[in-house]
CSV table of N, CA, C and O in Angstrom, one decimal:
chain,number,residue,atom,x,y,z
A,1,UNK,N,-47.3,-15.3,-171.0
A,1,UNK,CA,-47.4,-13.9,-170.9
A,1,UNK,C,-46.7,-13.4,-169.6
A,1,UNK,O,-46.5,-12.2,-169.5
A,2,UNK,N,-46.5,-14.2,-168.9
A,2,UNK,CA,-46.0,-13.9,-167.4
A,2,UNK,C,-44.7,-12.9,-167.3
A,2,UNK,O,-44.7,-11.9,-166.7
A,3,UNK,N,-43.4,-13.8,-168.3
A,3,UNK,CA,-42.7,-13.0,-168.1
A,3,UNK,C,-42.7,-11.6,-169.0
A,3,UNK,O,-41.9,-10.7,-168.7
A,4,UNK,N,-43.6,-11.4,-170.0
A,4,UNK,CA,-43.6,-10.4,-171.2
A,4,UNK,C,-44.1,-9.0,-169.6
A,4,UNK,O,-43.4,-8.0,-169.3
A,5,UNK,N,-45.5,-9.6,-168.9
A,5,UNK,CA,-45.8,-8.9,-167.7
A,5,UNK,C,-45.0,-8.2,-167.1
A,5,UNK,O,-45.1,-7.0,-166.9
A,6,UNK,N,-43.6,-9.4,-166.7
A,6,UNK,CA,-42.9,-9.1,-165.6
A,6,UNK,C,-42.1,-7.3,-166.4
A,6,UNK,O,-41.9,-6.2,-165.8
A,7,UNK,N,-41.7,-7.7,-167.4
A,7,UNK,CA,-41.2,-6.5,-168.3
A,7,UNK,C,-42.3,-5.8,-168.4
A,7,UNK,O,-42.2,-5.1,-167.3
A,8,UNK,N,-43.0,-5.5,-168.8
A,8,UNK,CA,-43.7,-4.3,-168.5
A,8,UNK,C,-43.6,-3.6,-167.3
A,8,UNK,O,-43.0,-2.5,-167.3
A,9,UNK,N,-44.1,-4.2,-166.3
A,9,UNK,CA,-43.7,-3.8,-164.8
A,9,UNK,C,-42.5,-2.9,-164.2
A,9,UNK,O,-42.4,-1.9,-163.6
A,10,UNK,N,-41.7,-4.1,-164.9
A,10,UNK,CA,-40.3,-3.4,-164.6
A,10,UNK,C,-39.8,-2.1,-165.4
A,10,UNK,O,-38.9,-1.4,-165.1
A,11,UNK,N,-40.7,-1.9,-166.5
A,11,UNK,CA,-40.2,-0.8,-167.8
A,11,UNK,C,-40.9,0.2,-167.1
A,11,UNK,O,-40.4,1.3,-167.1
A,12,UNK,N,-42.6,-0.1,-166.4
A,12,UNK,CA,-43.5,1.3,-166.1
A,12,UNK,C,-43.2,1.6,-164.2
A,12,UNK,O,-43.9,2.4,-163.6
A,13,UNK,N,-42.4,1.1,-163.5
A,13,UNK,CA,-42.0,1.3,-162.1
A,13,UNK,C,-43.3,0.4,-161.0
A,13,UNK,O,-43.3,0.5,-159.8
A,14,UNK,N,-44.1,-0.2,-161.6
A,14,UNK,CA,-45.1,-1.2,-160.7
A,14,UNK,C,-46.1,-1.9,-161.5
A,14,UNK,O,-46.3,-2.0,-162.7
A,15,UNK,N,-46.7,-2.4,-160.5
A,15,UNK,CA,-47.6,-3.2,-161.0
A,15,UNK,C,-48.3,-2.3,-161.8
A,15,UNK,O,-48.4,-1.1,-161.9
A,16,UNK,N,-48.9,-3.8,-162.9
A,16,UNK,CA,-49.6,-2.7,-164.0
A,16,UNK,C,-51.3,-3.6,-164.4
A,16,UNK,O,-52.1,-3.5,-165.3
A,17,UNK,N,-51.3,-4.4,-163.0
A,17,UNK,CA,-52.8,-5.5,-163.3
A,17,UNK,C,-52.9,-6.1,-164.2
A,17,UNK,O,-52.1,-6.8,-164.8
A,18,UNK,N,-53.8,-6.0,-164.3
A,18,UNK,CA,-54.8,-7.1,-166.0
A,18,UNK,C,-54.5,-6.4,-166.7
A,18,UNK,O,-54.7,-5.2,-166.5
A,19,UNK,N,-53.7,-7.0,-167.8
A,19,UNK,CA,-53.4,-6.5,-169.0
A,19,UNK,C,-54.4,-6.4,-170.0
A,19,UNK,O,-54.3,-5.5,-170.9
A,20,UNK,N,-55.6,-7.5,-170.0
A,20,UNK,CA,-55.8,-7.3,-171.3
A,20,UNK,C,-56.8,-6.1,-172.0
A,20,UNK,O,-57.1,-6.2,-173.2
A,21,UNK,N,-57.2,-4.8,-171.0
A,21,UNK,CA,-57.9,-4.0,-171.7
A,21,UNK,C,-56.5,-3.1,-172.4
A,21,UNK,O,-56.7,-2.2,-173.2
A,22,UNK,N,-55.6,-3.3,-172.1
A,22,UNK,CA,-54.3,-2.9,-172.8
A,22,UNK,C,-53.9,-3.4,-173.9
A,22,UNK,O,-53.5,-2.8,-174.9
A,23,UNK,N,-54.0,-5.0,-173.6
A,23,UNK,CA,-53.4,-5.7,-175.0
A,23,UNK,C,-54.2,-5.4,-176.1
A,23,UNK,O,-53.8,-5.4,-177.2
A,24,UNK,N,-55.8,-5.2,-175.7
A,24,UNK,CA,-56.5,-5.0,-176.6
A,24,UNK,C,-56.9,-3.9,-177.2
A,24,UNK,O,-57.3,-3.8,-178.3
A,25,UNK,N,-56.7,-2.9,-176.4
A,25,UNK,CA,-56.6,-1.5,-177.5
A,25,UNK,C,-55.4,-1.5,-178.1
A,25,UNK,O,-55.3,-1.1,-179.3
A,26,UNK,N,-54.4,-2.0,-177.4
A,26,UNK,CA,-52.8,-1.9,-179.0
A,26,UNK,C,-53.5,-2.6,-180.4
A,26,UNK,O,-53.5,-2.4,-181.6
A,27,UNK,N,-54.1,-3.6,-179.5
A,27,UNK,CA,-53.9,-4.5,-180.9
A,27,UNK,C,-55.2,-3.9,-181.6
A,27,UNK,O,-55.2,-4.0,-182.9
A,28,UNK,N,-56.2,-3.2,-181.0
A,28,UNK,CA,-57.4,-2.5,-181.9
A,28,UNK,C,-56.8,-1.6,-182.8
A,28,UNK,O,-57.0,-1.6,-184.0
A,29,UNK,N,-55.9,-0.6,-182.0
A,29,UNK,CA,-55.2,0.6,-183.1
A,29,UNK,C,-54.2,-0.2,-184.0
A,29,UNK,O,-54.4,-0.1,-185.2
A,30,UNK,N,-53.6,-0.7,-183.8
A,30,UNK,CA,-53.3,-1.8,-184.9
A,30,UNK,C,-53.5,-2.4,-186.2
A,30,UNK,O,-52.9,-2.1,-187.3
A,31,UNK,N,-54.5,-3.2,-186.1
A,31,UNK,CA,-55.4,-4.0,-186.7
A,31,UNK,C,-56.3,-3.4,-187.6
A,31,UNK,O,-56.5,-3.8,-188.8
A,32,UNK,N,-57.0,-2.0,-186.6
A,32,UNK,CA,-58.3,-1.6,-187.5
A,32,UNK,C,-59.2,-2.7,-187.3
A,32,UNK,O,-59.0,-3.6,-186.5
A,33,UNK,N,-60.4,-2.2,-188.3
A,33,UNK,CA,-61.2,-3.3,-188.9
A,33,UNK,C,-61.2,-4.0,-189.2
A,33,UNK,O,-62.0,-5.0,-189.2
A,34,UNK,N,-59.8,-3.9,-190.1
A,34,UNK,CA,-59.3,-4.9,-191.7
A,34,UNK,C,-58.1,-5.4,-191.3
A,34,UNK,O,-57.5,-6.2,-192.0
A,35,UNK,N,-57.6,-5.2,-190.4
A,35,UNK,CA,-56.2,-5.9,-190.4
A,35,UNK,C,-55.2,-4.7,-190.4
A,35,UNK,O,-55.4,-3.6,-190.0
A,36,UNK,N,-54.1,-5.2,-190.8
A,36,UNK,CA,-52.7,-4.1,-190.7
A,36,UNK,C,-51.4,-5.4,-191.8
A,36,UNK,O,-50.6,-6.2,-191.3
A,37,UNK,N,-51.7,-5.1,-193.1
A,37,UNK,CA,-51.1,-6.3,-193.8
A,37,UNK,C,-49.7,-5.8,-193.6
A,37,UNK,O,-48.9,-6.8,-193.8
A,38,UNK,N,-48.9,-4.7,-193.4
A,38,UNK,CA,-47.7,-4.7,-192.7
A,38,UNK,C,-47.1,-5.4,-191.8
A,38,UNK,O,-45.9,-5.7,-191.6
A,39,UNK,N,-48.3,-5.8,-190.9
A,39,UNK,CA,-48.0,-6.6,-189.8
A,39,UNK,C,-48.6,-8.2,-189.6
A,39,UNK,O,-49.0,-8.9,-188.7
A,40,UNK,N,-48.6,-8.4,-191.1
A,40,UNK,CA,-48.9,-10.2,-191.3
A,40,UNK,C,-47.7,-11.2,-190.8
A,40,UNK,O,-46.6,-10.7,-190.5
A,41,UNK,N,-47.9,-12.2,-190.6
A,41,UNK,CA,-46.7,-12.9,-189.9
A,41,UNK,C,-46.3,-13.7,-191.2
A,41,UNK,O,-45.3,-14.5,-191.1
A,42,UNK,N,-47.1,-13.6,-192.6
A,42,UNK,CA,-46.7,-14.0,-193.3
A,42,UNK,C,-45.4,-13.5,-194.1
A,42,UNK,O,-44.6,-14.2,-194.7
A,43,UNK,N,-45.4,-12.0,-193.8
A,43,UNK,CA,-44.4,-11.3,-194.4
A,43,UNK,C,-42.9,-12.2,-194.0
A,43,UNK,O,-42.0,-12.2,-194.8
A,44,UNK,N,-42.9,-12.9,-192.7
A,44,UNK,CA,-41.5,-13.2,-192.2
A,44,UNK,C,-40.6,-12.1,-192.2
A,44,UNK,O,-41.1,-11.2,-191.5
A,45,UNK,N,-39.2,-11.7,-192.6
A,45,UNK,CA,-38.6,-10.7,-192.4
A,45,UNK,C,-39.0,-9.5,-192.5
A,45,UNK,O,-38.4,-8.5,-192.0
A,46,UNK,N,-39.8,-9.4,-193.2
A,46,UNK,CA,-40.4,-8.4,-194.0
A,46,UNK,C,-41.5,-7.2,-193.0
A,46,UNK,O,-42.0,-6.0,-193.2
A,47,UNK,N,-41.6,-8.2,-192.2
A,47,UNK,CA,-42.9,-7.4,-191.4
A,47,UNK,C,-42.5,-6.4,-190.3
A,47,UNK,O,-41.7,-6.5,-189.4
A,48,UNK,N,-43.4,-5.2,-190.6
A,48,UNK,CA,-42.8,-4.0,-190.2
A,48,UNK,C,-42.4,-3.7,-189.0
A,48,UNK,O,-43.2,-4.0,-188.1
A,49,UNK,N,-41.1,-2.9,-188.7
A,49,UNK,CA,-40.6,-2.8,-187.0
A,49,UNK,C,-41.2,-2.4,-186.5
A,49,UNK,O,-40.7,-2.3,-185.4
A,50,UNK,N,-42.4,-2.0,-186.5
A,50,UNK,CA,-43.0,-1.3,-185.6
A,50,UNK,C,-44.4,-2.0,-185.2
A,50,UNK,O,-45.3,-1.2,-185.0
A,51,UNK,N,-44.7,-3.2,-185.1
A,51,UNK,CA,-45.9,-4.1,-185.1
A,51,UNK,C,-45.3,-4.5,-183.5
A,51,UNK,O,-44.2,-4.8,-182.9
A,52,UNK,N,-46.5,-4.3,-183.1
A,52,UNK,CA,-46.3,-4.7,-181.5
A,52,UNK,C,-47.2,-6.4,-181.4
A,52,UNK,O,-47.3,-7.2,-180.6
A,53,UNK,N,-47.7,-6.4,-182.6
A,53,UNK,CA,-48.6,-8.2,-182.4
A,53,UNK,C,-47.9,-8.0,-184.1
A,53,UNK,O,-47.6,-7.1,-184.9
A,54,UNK,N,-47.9,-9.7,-184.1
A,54,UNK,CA,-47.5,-10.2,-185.8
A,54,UNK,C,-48.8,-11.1,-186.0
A,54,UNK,O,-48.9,-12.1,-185.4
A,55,UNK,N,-49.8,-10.6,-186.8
A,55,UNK,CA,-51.1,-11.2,-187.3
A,55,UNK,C,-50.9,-13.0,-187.8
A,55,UNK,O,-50.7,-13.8,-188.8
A,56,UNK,N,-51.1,-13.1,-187.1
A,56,UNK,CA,-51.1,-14.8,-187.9
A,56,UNK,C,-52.2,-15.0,-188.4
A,56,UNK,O,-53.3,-14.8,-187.8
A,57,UNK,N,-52.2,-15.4,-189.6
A,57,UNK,CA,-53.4,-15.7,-190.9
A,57,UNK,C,-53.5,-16.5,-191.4
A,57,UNK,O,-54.3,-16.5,-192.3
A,58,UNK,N,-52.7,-17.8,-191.3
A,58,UNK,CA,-52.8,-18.9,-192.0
A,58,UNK,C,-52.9,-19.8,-191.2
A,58,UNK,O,-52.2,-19.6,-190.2
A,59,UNK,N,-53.7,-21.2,-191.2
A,59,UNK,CA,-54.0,-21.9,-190.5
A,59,UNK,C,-55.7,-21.9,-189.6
A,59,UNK,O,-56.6,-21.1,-189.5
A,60,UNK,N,-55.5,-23.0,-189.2
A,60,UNK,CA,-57.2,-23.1,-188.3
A,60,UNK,C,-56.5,-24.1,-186.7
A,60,UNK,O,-55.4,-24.0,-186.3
A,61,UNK,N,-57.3,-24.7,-186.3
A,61,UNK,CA,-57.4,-25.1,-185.2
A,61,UNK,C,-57.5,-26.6,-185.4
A,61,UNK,O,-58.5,-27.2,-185.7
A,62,UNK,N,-56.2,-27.4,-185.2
A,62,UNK,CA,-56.1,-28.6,-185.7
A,62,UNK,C,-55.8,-29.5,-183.9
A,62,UNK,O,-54.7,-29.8,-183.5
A,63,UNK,N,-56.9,-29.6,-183.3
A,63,UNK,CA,-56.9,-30.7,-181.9
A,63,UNK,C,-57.6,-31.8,-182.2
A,63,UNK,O,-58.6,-31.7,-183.0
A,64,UNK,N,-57.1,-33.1,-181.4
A,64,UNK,CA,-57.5,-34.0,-181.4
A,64,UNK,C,-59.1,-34.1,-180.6
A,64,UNK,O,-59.3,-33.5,-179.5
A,65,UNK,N,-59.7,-34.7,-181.2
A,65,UNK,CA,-61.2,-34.4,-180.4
A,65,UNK,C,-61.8,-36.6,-180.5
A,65,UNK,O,-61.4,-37.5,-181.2
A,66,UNK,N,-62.6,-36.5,-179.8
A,66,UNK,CA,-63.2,-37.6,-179.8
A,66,UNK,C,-65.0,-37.4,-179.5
A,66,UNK,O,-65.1,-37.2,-178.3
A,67,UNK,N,-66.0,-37.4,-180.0
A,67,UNK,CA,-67.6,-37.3,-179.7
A,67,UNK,C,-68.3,-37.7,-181.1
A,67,UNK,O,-67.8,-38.3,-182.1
A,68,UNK,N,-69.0,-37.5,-180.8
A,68,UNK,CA,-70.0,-37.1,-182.2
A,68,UNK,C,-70.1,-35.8,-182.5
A,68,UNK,O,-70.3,-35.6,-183.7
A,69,UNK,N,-69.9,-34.6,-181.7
A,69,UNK,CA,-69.9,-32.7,-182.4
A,69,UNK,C,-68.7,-32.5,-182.6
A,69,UNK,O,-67.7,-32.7,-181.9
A,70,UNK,N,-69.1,-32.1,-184.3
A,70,UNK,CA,-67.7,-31.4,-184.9
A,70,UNK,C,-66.4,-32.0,-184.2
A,70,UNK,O,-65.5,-31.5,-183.5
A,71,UNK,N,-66.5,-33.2,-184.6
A,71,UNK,CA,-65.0,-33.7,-184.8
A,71,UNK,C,-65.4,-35.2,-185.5
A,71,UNK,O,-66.3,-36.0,-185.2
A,72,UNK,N,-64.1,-35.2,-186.5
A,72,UNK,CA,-64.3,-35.8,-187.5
A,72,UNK,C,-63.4,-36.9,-187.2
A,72,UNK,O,-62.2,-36.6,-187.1
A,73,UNK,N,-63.7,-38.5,-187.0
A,73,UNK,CA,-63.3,-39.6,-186.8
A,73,UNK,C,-63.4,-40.7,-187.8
A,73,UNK,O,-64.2,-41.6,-187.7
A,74,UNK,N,-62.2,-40.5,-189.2
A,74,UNK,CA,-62.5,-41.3,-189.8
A,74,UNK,C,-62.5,-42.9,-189.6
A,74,UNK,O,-63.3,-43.7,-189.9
A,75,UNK,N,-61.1,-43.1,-188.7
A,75,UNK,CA,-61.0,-44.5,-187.9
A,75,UNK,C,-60.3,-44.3,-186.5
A,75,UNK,O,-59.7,-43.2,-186.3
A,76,UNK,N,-60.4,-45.0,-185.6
A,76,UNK,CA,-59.4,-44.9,-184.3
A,76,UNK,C,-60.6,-44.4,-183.4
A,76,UNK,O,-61.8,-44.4,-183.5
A,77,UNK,N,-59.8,-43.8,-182.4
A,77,UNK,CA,-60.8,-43.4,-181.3
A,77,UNK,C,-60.5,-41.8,-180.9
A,77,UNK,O,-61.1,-41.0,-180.2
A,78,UNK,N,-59.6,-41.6,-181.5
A,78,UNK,CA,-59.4,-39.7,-181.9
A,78,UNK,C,-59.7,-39.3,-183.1
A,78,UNK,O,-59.5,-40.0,-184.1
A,79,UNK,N,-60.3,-38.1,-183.2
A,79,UNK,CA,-60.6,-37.4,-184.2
A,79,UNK,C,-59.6,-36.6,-184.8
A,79,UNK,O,-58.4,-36.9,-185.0
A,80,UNK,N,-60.3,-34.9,-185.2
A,80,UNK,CA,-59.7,-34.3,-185.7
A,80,UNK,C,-61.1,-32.8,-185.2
A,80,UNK,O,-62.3,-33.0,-185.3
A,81,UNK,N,-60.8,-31.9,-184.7
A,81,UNK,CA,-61.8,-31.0,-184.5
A,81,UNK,C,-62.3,-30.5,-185.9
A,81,UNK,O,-61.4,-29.9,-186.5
A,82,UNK,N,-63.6,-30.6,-186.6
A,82,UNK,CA,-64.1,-29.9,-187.7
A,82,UNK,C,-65.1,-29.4,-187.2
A,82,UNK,O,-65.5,-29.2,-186.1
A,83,UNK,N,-65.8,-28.9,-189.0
A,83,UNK,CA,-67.6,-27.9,-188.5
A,83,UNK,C,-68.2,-29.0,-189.2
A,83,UNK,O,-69.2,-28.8,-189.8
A,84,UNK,N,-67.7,-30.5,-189.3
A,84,UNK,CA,-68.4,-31.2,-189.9
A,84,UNK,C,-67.7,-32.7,-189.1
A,84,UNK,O,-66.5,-33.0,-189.0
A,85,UNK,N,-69.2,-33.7,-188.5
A,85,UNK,CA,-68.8,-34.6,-187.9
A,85,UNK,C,-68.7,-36.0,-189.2
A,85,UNK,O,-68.2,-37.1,-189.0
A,86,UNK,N,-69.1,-35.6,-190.4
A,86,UNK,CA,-68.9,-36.9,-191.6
A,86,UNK,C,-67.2,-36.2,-192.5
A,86,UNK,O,-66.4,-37.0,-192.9
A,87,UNK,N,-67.1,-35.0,-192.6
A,87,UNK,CA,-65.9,-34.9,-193.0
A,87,UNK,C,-64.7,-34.0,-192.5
A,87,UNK,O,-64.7,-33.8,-191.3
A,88,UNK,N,-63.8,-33.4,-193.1
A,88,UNK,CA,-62.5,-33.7,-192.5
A,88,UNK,C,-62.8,-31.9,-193.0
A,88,UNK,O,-62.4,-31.6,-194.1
A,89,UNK,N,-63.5,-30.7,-191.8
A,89,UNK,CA,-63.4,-29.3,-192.6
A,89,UNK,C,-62.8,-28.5,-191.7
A,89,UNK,O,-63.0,-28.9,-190.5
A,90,UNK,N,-62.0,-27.3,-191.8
A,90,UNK,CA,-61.2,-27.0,-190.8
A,90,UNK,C,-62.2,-26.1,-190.1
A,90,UNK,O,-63.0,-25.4,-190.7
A,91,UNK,N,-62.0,-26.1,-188.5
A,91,UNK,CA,-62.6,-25.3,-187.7
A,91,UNK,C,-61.8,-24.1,-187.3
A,91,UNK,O,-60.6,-24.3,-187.4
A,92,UNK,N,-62.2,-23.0,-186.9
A,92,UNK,CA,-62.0,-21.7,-186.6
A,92,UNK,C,-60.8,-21.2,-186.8
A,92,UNK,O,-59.9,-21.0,-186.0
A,93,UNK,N,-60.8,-20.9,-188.3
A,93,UNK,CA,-59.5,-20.7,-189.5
A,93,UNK,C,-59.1,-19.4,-189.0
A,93,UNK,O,-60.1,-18.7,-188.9
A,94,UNK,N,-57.8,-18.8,-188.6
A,94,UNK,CA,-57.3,-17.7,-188.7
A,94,UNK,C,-57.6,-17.1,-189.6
A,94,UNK,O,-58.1,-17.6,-190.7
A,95,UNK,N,-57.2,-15.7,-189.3
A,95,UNK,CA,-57.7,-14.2,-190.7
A,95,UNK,C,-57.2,-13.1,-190.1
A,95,UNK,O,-56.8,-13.2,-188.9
A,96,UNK,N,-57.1,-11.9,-190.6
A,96,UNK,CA,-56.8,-11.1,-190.4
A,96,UNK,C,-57.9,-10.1,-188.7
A,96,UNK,O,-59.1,-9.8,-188.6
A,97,UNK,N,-56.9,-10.0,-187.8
A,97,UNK,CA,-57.2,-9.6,-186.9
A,97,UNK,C,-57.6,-10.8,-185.6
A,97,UNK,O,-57.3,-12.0,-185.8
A,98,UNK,N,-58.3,-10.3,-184.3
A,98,UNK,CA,-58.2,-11.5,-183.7
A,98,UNK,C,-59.3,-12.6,-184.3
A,98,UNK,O,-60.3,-12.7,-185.1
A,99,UNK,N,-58.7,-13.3,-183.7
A,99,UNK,CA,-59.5,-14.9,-184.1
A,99,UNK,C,-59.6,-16.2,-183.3
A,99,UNK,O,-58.6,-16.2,-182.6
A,100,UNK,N,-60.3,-17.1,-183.0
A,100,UNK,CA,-60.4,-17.7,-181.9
A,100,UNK,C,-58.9,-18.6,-182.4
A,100,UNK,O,-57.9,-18.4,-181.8
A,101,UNK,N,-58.9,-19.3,-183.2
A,101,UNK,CA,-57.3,-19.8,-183.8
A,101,UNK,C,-55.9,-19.6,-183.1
A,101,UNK,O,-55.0,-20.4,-182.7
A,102,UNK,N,-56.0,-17.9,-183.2
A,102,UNK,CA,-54.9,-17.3,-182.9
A,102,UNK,C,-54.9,-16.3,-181.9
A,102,UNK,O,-53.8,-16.0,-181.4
A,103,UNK,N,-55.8,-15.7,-181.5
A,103,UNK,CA,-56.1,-14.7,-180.8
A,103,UNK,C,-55.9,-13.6,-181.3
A,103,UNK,O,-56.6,-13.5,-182.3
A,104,UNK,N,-55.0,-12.5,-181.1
A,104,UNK,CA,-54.6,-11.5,-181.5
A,104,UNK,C,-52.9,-11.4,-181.8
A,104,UNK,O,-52.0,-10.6,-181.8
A,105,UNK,N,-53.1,-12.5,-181.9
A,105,UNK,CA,-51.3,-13.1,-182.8
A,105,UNK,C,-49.9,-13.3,-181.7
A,105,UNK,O,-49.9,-13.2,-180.5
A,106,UNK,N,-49.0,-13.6,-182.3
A,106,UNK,CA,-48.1,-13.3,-181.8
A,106,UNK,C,-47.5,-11.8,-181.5
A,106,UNK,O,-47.7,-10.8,-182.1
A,107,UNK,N,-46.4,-12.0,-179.9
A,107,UNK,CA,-46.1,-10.3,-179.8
A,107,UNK,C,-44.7,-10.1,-180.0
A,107,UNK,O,-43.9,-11.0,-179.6
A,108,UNK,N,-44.4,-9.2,-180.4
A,108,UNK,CA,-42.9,-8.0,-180.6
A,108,UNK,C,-42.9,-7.5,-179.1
A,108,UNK,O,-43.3,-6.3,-179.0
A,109,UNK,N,-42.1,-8.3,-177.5
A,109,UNK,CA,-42.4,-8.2,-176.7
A,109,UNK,C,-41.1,-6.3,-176.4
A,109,UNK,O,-41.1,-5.7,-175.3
A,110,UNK,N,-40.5,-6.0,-177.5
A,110,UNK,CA,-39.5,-4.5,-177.2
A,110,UNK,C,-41.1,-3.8,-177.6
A,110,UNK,O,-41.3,-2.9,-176.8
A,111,UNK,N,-42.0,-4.0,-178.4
A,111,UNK,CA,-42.6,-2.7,-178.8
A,111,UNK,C,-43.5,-3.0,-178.4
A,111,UNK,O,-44.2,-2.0,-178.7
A,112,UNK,N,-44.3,-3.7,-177.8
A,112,UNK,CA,-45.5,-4.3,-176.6
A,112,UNK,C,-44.6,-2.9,-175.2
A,112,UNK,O,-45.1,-1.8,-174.8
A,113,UNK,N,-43.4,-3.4,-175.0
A,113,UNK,CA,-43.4,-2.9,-173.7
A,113,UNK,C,-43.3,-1.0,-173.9
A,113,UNK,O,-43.6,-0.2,-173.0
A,114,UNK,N,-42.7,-0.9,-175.1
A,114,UNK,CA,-42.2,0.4,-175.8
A,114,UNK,C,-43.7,1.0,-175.4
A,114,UNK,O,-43.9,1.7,-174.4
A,115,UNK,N,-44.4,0.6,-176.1
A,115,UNK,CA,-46.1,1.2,-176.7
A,115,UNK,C,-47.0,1.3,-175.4
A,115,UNK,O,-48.0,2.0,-175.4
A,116,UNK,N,-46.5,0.5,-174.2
A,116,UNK,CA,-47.9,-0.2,-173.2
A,116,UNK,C,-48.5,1.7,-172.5
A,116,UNK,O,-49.4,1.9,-171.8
């Protein structure tokens, strides 16, 4: 995010601090409650010019883990992070809006700096 910063900065004439009570009202007016399916990342080209975050919704959180909590070690000495230490279940699955997975998605860093 450092250099996405450095552009901001440079676009508003100074420092602009902590960003994230910023990043996160774009991405609230955004999103909504429900999402913003214009601005799915599934769309690929499709998704609309004007999305300052691209929603990522598919996928979970696939890290190597090793314990007994929530991580699943069929053989070896690495796991797989799940919500289940006997089987193989995905932990903290993206969806629409932020999510621990993805956060609040990928950014459209012209309309991040357009919008800040």
């Amino acid at each position: 995010m450092f250099r996405t910063e450095a552009l901001v900065n440079q676009h508003e004439g100074a420092a602009q601090g902590n960003p994230n009570p910023v990043l996160y009202a774009l991405a609230a007016t955004e999103y909504g409650e429900s999402g913003n399916a214009t601005c799915d990342s599934t769309r690929g080209k499709n998704v609309a010019s004007s999305c300052v975050f691209y929603d990522v919704t598919q996928g979970d959180m696939d890290v190597n883990c090793a314990g007994i909590f929530d991580c699943y070690q069929p053989s070896g000495a690495n796991g797989v992070l799940s919500t289940s230490s006997s089987s193989d279940k995905p932990a903290y699955g993206a969806h629409s809006g932020w999510d621990f997975a993805t956060g609040i998605g990928t950014v459209n860093v012209e309309n991040l700096v357009n919008n800040w």
